[in-house]
Amino acid sequence: MKQLKTNRSSNLYFESKKYLPGGVNSPVRAFKSVGRDPLFIAKAKGQYIFDVDGNRYIDYVGSWGPMILGHAHPQVVSAIKRAASDGTSFGAPTEREVEMAKLVRKMMPSVEVVRMVNSGTEATMSAVRLARAFTGKEKIVKFAGCYHGHFDSFLIKAGSGATTFGTPDSPGVPKTLAARTLVAEFNDLASVEKLFVDNPGEIAAIITEPVVGNMGVVIPRGNFLERLLEIAHANGALLILDEVMTGFRLACGGAQQIYELKPDLTTFGKIIGGGLPVGAYGGREEIMRMISPDGPVYQAGTLSGNPLAMAAGLAQLRMLDRQKSLYTKLEKLGARLEKGILRNLNKLGLGYQLNRAGSMFTLFFTPENVVDFTAALTSDTKKFGLYFSEMLKRGIYLPPSQFEAAFISAAHTPADIDRTISANYEALDAVGRKVTRSNLKVSI
Ligand code: HOZ
């Protein structure tokens, strides 16, 4: 195996650190927790991503979720080009926004009325404001390790980069606001019930990722999600399903289709924008009609419903809606990868945990069954960092943190998956040998 040459990336990183915090515009992409410098990306096509040094990798980051059809899909690219030639922003309504709202409602019937915004963070923070206004209550319940963007109310025991960098409770969040976020344990209904007993009549909403992606992939057990809806409604609160990652990914109708759930509000990002900056929130009509200008809850944006973003998102969603077989393909690829990795773990005598939901997966470097944040945190992140670099050397680009989901796209092929399985075997083996050599603490 040849050594990775990353001189141009290193030079750019050296330069970028002078002008950008950590040299990046979003923390996890700095690769800090995997102990190496970030790669600067030149281009991506289909299932591949290429760095500025010309190295090609099979990509399992997929821009952190949006690229479900692979990078630079011809239909998405041509939709963007067509839209751009007619003007890039008007700050006025367009036909595409109507098409988008109709399509979202068709694909996810619980979303009777929708508001387009520019990111997942905007979507979740607006949904919480709306839930507070609708119920007249101020507190919210979130789950430890879930990440709903970087709005103040959510940076409390937050997953994703906040956990990766050891700052799940960010400085700068006003204590008074933080006190209105109550934290329960995912998959633990008793912890949710207790919060409602301790805060009677004060909770506006429960917000959760239905299948968690931001502490790594964690799957809801039994009737967990259904009970959340019941508990919320029994207490005059709403259920907000954060489908920024899972929406249009786990199924055409998102996780709520799979778990047969009708949340009050749903938030979106990633896939709905086809790789352009988009978010959205929507749900029950009587709640959504409280949004300005129908109602008093204010929320606005110059670039909301931007024509390029709508064109890219619509092109991608239309393909997903028309070709349901894409989800069967994604499931088959995911199952093939899961089988291969489990076989490798078995051969190598490693007790690590692989969690997978359709085309989302995480290999946790822990023997614990990862059903919540506490279990996720038992992972050996040092070993994960070594594994990440070993995979990179073998041409596989994974999310650079233990506490993230990896994504398979419809552009991946069974041959890509088989290559990944071989790389996984070699990388795990190499990590084992390195750990033994350097006498690192071995926890498995
Ligand atoms: N919030 C993303 C991970 N869950 C990271 C986005 C990025 O760094 O681009």
Coordinates of C-alpha atoms and ligand atoms in Angstrom, one line a residue:
M1 CA 0.0 0.0 0.0
K2 CA 1.4 3.4 -1.0
Q3 CA 1.8 6.2 1.5
L4 CA -0.7 9.0 1.2
K5 CA 0.8 12.2 -0.2
T6 CA -1.1 15.2 1.1
N7 CA 1.4 18.1 0.7
R8 CA -1.1 20.4 -1.0
S9 CA -3.7 19.8 1.7
S10 CA -1.1 20.4 4.4
N11 CA 0.0 23.7 2.8
L12 CA -3.6 24.9 2.5
Y13 CA -4.2 24.0 6.1
F14 CA -1.2 25.9 7.2
E15 CA -2.5 28.9 5.3
S16 CA -6.2 28.6 6.3
K17 CA -5.4 28.4 10.0
K18 CA -4.2 32.0 9.8
Y19 CA -7.6 33.2 8.6
L20 CA -10.3 30.8 9.8
P21 CA -10.9 29.4 13.3
G22 CA -9.1 26.1 13.3
G23 CA -8.6 26.5 9.5
V24 CA -12.2 25.4 8.8
N25 CA -15.8 26.6 8.6
S26 CA -17.3 23.8 10.7
P27 CA -15.4 22.0 13.5
V28 CA -15.5 18.3 12.8
R29 CA -14.0 18.7 9.3
A30 CA -10.7 19.8 10.9
F31 CA -10.0 16.1 11.6
K32 CA -8.7 17.1 15.1
S33 CA -10.1 14.1 16.9
V34 CA -8.5 11.6 14.5
G35 CA -5.1 13.1 15.1
R36 CA -4.2 14.3 11.6
D37 CA -4.6 17.3 9.3
P38 CA -7.7 17.7 7.3
L39 CA -7.9 17.0 3.6
F40 CA -8.8 19.8 1.3
I41 CA -11.2 18.6 -1.4
A42 CA -10.9 19.5 -5.1
K43 CA -13.9 17.7 -6.5
A44 CA -16.3 14.8 -6.1
K45 CA -18.2 12.6 -8.6
G46 CA -20.6 9.8 -7.9
Q47 CA -19.3 7.7 -5.0
Y48 CA -15.8 9.2 -5.2
I49 CA -14.2 12.3 -3.6
F50 CA -10.8 13.7 -4.7
D51 CA -8.5 15.8 -2.6
V52 CA -6.3 18.6 -3.9
D53 CA -3.3 16.2 -4.1
G54 CA -5.2 14.0 -6.5
N55 CA -6.0 11.1 -4.2
R56 CA -9.3 9.4 -4.8
Y57 CA -11.4 8.0 -2.0
I58 CA -14.6 6.0 -1.8
D59 CA -16.7 8.6 0.1
Y60 CA -18.9 7.6 3.1
V61 CA -19.3 11.2 4.3
G62 CA -21.5 12.3 1.4
S63 CA -21.3 15.9 2.6
W64 CA -22.6 14.6 6.0
G65 CA -25.7 13.2 4.5
P66 CA -27.1 15.2 1.5
M67 CA -25.5 13.3 -1.3
I68 CA -27.8 10.3 -1.3
L69 CA -27.6 9.9 -5.1
G70 CA -23.8 10.5 -5.2
H71 CA -21.9 13.6 -6.0
A72 CA -22.6 15.9 -9.0
H73 CA -25.5 13.8 -10.2
P74 CA -26.1 14.9 -13.8
Q75 CA -29.8 15.7 -13.2
V76 CA -29.1 17.8 -10.1
V77 CA -26.3 19.6 -11.8
S78 CA -28.3 20.5 -14.8
A79 CA -31.3 21.6 -12.7
I80 CA -28.9 24.0 -10.8
K81 CA -27.5 25.3 -14.1
R82 CA -30.9 25.9 -15.6
A83 CA -32.0 27.8 -12.4
A84 CA -28.8 29.9 -12.2
S85 CA -29.2 31.1 -15.8
D86 CA -32.6 32.6 -14.8
G87 CA -31.2 34.5 -11.7
T88 CA -29.8 33.3 -8.4
S89 CA -32.0 35.0 -5.9
F90 CA -35.1 37.2 -6.0
G91 CA -36.3 37.5 -2.4
A92 CA -39.8 36.8 -3.8
P93 CA -41.9 33.7 -4.1
T94 CA -41.3 31.3 -7.0
E95 CA -43.1 28.3 -8.6
R96 CA -40.4 25.9 -7.4
E97 CA -41.3 26.6 -3.8
V98 CA -44.9 25.5 -4.4
E99 CA -43.6 22.4 -6.2
M100 CA -41.3 21.7 -3.3
A101 CA -44.0 22.1 -0.6
K102 CA -46.4 19.8 -2.6
L103 CA -43.7 17.1 -3.1
V104 CA -42.7 17.2 0.6
R105 CA -46.3 16.7 1.6
K106 CA -46.8 13.9 -0.8
M107 CA -43.6 12.1 0.4
M108 CA -44.2 12.8 4.1
P109 CA -48.0 13.3 4.7
S110 CA -47.5 14.5 8.3
V111 CA -46.0 17.7 6.8
E112 CA -49.2 19.4 5.8
V113 CA -47.6 22.9 5.6
V114 CA -43.9 23.6 5.3
R115 CA -41.6 26.6 5.7
M116 CA -38.3 26.5 3.8
V117 CA -35.2 27.9 5.6
N118 CA -31.4 27.7 4.9
S119 CA -30.1 25.0 7.3
G120 CA -31.0 22.3 9.7
T121 CA -30.1 24.6 12.6
E122 CA -32.6 27.2 11.4
A123 CA -35.2 24.5 11.0
T124 CA -34.9 23.1 14.5
M125 CA -34.6 26.5 16.3
S126 CA -37.7 27.8 14.4
A127 CA -39.6 24.6 15.2
V128 CA -38.9 25.0 18.9
R129 CA -40.0 28.6 18.8
L130 CA -43.2 27.5 17.2
A131 CA -43.8 24.7 19.7
R132 CA -43.3 27.2 22.5
A133 CA -45.7 29.6 21.0
F134 CA -48.3 26.9 20.2
T135 CA -48.3 25.4 23.7
G136 CA -47.6 28.5 25.7
K137 CA -44.8 26.6 27.5
E138 CA -41.1 27.2 27.6
K139 CA -39.1 24.1 28.4
I140 CA -38.1 21.4 25.9
V141 CA -36.8 17.9 26.3
K142 CA -33.9 16.7 24.2
F143 CA -31.8 13.5 24.5
A144 CA -28.2 13.3 25.6
G145 CA -26.0 12.9 22.5
C146 CA -28.6 14.1 20.0
Y147 CA -27.5 17.1 18.0
H148 CA -30.0 19.5 16.5
G149 CA -27.7 22.2 15.2
H150 CA -25.9 25.0 17.0
F151 CA -28.8 27.0 18.4
D152 CA -28.3 27.9 22.1
S153 CA -31.1 25.7 23.3
F154 CA -29.6 22.6 21.8
L155 CA -25.9 22.9 22.9
I156 CA -26.7 21.1 26.1
K157 CA -25.3 17.5 26.2
A158 CA -25.0 17.8 22.4
G159 CA -23.6 15.1 20.2
S160 CA -21.7 15.4 16.9
G161 CA -18.8 17.9 16.9
A162 CA -19.8 19.2 20.4
T163 CA -19.0 15.8 21.8
T164 CA -16.1 15.2 19.5
F165 CA -14.4 18.3 20.9
G166 CA -15.4 17.7 24.5
T167 CA -17.7 20.7 24.7
P168 CA -21.2 19.2 24.8
D169 CA -22.3 22.2 26.9
S170 CA -21.0 25.2 25.0
P171 CA -19.9 28.4 26.7
G172 CA -21.8 31.4 25.6
V173 CA -25.2 29.8 26.0
P174 CA -27.2 31.9 28.6
K175 CA -27.8 29.9 31.8
T176 CA -31.4 31.0 31.8
L177 CA -31.9 29.5 28.3
A178 CA -29.9 26.3 29.1
A179 CA -32.2 25.8 32.2
R180 CA -35.1 25.5 29.8
T181 CA -33.6 22.5 28.0
L182 CA -34.2 19.2 29.9
V183 CA -32.1 16.2 29.0
A184 CA -33.3 12.6 28.9
E185 CA -31.5 9.4 27.9
F186 CA -32.3 8.0 24.5
N187 CA -34.1 4.7 24.6
D188 CA -35.0 5.3 28.3
L189 CA -38.7 6.2 28.6
A190 CA -38.5 6.4 32.4
S191 CA -36.0 9.3 32.1
V192 CA -38.6 11.1 29.9
E193 CA -41.5 10.4 32.1
K194 CA -39.5 11.7 35.1
L195 CA -38.9 15.0 33.4
F196 CA -42.6 15.5 32.8
V197 CA -43.4 14.6 36.4
D198 CA -40.7 17.0 37.7
N199 CA -41.8 19.9 35.4
P200 CA -45.6 19.7 35.3
G201 CA -47.2 21.9 32.7
E202 CA -43.9 23.5 31.7
I203 CA -42.7 21.4 28.7
A204 CA -43.5 22.6 25.2
A205 CA -42.0 19.8 23.2
I206 CA -39.8 16.7 23.0
I207 CA -37.3 16.9 20.2
T208 CA -35.4 13.9 19.0
E209 CA -33.6 12.4 16.0
P210 CA -35.7 9.2 15.3
V211 CA -32.7 7.2 14.4
V212 CA -29.8 9.1 16.0
G213 CA -26.9 9.9 13.7
N214 CA -25.0 12.4 15.8
M215 CA -23.6 10.1 18.6
G216 CA -22.9 7.7 15.8
V217 CA -25.9 5.7 14.6
V218 CA -28.2 4.6 17.5
I219 CA -31.5 2.9 16.8
P220 CA -34.7 3.4 18.8
R221 CA -35.7 0.2 20.7
G222 CA -39.2 -1.3 20.7
N223 CA -42.0 1.3 20.8
F224 CA -39.7 4.1 22.1
L225 CA -40.7 6.7 19.5
E226 CA -44.4 5.9 19.6
R227 CA -44.4 6.3 23.4
L228 CA -42.6 9.6 23.1
L229 CA -45.6 10.9 21.0
E230 CA -48.0 9.5 23.6
I231 CA -46.1 11.0 26.5
A232 CA -45.9 14.4 24.8
H233 CA -49.6 14.5 24.0
A234 CA -50.7 13.3 27.4
N235 CA -48.8 16.3 28.8
G236 CA -50.0 19.0 26.3
A237 CA -46.6 19.0 24.6
L238 CA -45.6 18.4 20.9
L239 CA -43.2 15.9 19.4
I240 CA -40.7 17.4 17.0
L241 CA -38.9 14.7 14.9
D242 CA -35.6 16.0 13.7
E243 CA -35.3 14.2 10.3
V244 CA -32.4 16.4 9.1
M245 CA -30.3 13.2 8.6
T246 CA -33.0 10.5 8.3
G247 CA -35.5 12.5 6.2
F248 CA -35.8 11.0 2.6
R249 CA -32.8 8.8 3.5
L250 CA -34.2 5.8 5.5
A251 CA -37.3 5.7 3.3
C252 CA -39.0 8.0 0.9
G253 CA -41.1 9.1 3.8
G254 CA -38.2 9.2 6.3
A255 CA -38.0 7.5 9.6
Q256 CA -41.6 8.4 10.4
Q257 CA -42.7 6.1 7.5
I258 CA -40.7 3.2 8.9
Y259 CA -41.8 3.7 12.5
E260 CA -45.4 4.6 11.4
L261 CA -45.3 7.8 13.4
K262 CA -47.2 11.1 12.8
P263 CA -45.1 13.8 14.7
D264 CA -46.5 17.2 15.2
L265 CA -43.6 18.9 13.6
T266 CA -40.6 17.6 11.5
T267 CA -37.4 19.3 10.7
F268 CA -35.3 18.8 7.5
G269 CA -31.9 19.7 6.0
K270 CA -29.3 17.9 3.9
I271 CA -31.2 15.7 1.3
I272 CA -34.0 18.3 0.8
G273 CA -31.4 20.7 -0.6
G274 CA -29.7 18.3 -3.0
G275 CA -26.3 19.5 -1.7
L276 CA -27.2 23.2 -1.6
P277 CA -27.8 25.0 1.7
V278 CA -31.4 24.2 2.7
G279 CA -33.5 23.4 5.7
A280 CA -37.2 23.2 6.3
Y281 CA -39.7 22.6 9.1
G282 CA -43.3 21.6 8.8
G283 CA -46.2 19.6 10.2
R284 CA -49.7 19.9 11.4
E285 CA -51.6 22.7 9.6
E286 CA -53.1 24.3 12.8
I287 CA -49.6 24.6 14.3
M288 CA -47.9 25.8 11.1
R289 CA -50.5 28.5 10.6
M290 CA -49.1 30.3 13.6
I291 CA -46.0 31.2 11.5
S292 CA -45.9 34.8 10.2
P293 CA -47.5 36.1 8.1
D294 CA -50.4 33.7 8.8
G295 CA -49.8 34.0 12.5
P296 CA -47.7 35.9 15.1
V297 CA -44.6 33.7 15.3
Y298 CA -41.9 35.5 13.5
Q299 CA -39.3 33.8 11.3
A300 CA -37.9 35.1 8.0
G301 CA -34.9 34.8 5.6
T302 CA -33.6 36.6 2.5
L303 CA -32.4 33.4 0.9
S304 CA -35.2 31.1 2.1
G305 CA -36.6 29.1 -0.8
N306 CA -33.7 30.2 -2.9
P307 CA -34.2 29.2 -6.6
L308 CA -30.9 27.3 -6.9
A309 CA -31.5 25.4 -3.7
M310 CA -35.1 24.6 -4.6
A311 CA -34.0 23.4 -8.1
A312 CA -31.3 21.1 -6.6
G313 CA -33.6 19.8 -3.9
L314 CA -36.5 19.2 -6.2
A315 CA -34.4 17.3 -8.7
Q316 CA -33.1 15.0 -6.0
L317 CA -36.4 14.5 -4.2
R318 CA -38.2 13.8 -7.6
M319 CA -35.7 11.0 -8.4
L320 CA -36.2 9.5 -4.9
D321 CA -39.9 9.7 -5.2
R322 CA -40.0 8.2 -8.6
Q323 CA -37.5 5.4 -8.1
K324 CA -38.4 3.7 -4.8
S325 CA -36.1 0.9 -5.8
L326 CA -33.2 3.2 -4.8
Y327 CA -34.1 2.5 -1.2
T328 CA -34.0 -1.3 -1.8
K329 CA -30.6 -0.8 -3.4
L330 CA -29.3 1.3 -0.5
E331 CA -30.6 -1.3 2.0
K332 CA -28.9 -4.1 0.0
L333 CA -25.6 -2.2 0.0
G334 CA -25.9 -1.5 3.7
A335 CA -26.6 -5.1 4.5
R336 CA -23.7 -6.3 2.4
L337 CA -21.3 -3.9 4.2
E338 CA -22.7 -4.9 7.6
K339 CA -22.3 -8.6 6.9
G340 CA -18.7 -8.1 5.7
I341 CA -17.7 -6.0 8.7
L342 CA -19.2 -8.4 11.2
R343 CA -17.4 -11.2 9.5
N344 CA -14.1 -9.3 9.8
L345 CA -14.7 -8.5 13.5
N346 CA -15.4 -12.1 14.1
K347 CA -12.3 -13.3 12.3
L348 CA -10.1 -10.8 14.2
G349 CA -11.8 -11.6 17.5
L350 CA -12.9 -8.0 18.1
G351 CA -16.1 -7.3 20.0
Y352 CA -16.8 -3.9 18.5
Q353 CA -20.3 -2.8 17.8
L354 CA -21.7 -2.0 14.3
N355 CA -25.0 -0.1 14.3
R356 CA -26.7 0.3 11.0
A357 CA -30.1 1.7 9.8
G358 CA -30.4 1.4 6.0
S359 CA -27.6 3.5 4.4
M360 CA -26.4 4.9 7.8
F361 CA -23.8 3.1 9.9
T362 CA -21.3 3.5 12.6
L363 CA -18.6 1.1 13.8
F364 CA -18.2 1.8 17.6
F365 CA -14.9 0.9 19.2
T366 CA -16.6 -0.6 22.2
P367 CA -17.9 -4.0 23.3
E368 CA -21.0 -2.2 24.7
N369 CA -24.3 -2.5 23.0
V370 CA -24.7 1.2 21.9
V371 CA -28.2 2.1 22.6
D372 CA -27.6 5.5 24.2
F373 CA -25.0 8.3 24.7
T374 CA -23.5 6.7 27.8
A375 CA -22.7 3.6 25.8
A376 CA -21.4 5.5 22.8
L377 CA -19.0 7.4 25.1
T378 CA -17.4 4.1 26.2
S379 CA -15.9 3.9 22.6
D380 CA -12.1 4.0 22.4
T381 CA -11.7 7.1 20.3
K382 CA -7.9 6.8 20.2
K383 CA -8.4 3.5 18.3
F384 CA -11.0 5.0 16.1
G385 CA -8.6 7.7 15.1
L386 CA -6.0 5.1 14.1
Y387 CA -8.6 3.2 12.2
F388 CA -9.8 6.3 10.4
S389 CA -6.2 7.0 9.1
E390 CA -5.7 3.3 8.1
M391 CA -8.9 3.5 6.1
L392 CA -7.9 6.7 4.5
K393 CA -4.6 5.2 3.4
R394 CA -6.6 2.4 1.7
G395 CA -8.8 4.9 -0.2
I396 CA -11.8 5.0 2.1
Y397 CA -13.1 8.4 3.4
L398 CA -15.1 8.0 6.6
P399 CA -16.5 10.7 8.9
P400 CA -13.5 11.9 11.0
S401 CA -15.2 11.2 14.4
Q402 CA -16.5 8.3 16.3
F403 CA -19.7 10.2 17.0
E404 CA -21.0 10.6 13.5
A405 CA -22.9 8.5 11.0
A406 CA -21.3 7.3 7.8
F407 CA -23.6 7.4 4.7
I408 CA -23.8 5.1 1.7
S409 CA -25.1 6.6 -1.6
A410 CA -27.0 5.1 -4.5
A411 CA -23.8 5.7 -6.6
H412 CA -21.9 3.1 -4.5
T413 CA -21.6 -0.4 -6.1
P414 CA -21.3 -3.8 -4.6
A415 CA -17.6 -3.7 -5.7
D416 CA -17.1 -0.5 -3.7
I417 CA -18.6 -2.2 -0.7
D418 CA -16.4 -5.2 -1.1
R419 CA -13.3 -3.0 -1.4
T420 CA -14.4 -1.3 1.8
I421 CA -14.8 -4.6 3.6
S422 CA -11.3 -5.6 2.6
A423 CA -9.9 -2.3 3.7
N424 CA -11.8 -2.6 7.0
Y425 CA -10.2 -6.0 7.7
E426 CA -6.7 -4.7 7.0
A427 CA -7.3 -1.4 8.9
L428 CA -8.6 -3.2 12.0
D429 CA -5.7 -5.6 11.9
A430 CA -3.2 -2.7 11.5
V431 CA -4.7 -0.8 14.4
G432 CA -4.5 -4.0 16.6
R433 CA -0.8 -4.3 15.7
K434 CA -0.1 -0.6 16.3
V435 CA -1.9 -0.6 19.6
T436 CA 0.1 -3.7 20.8
R437 CA 3.4 -2.2 19.6
S438 CA 2.9 1.2 21.3
N439 CA 1.4 -0.4 24.5
L440 CA -1.7 1.8 24.2
K441 CA -4.4 0.8 26.7
V442 CA -6.3 -2.0 25.1
S443 CA -9.9 -2.1 26.3
I444 CA -11.1 -5.0 24.2
Ligands
HOZ1 N1 -23.0 18.8 11.6 C1 -22.3 17.9 10.8 C2 -22.0 16.6 11.5 N2 -23.1 16.0 12.1 C3 -21.0 18.5 10.4 C4 -21.1 19.4 9.2 C5 -19.8 19.8 8.6 O1 -18.8 20.0 9.3 O2 -19.7 20.1 7.4

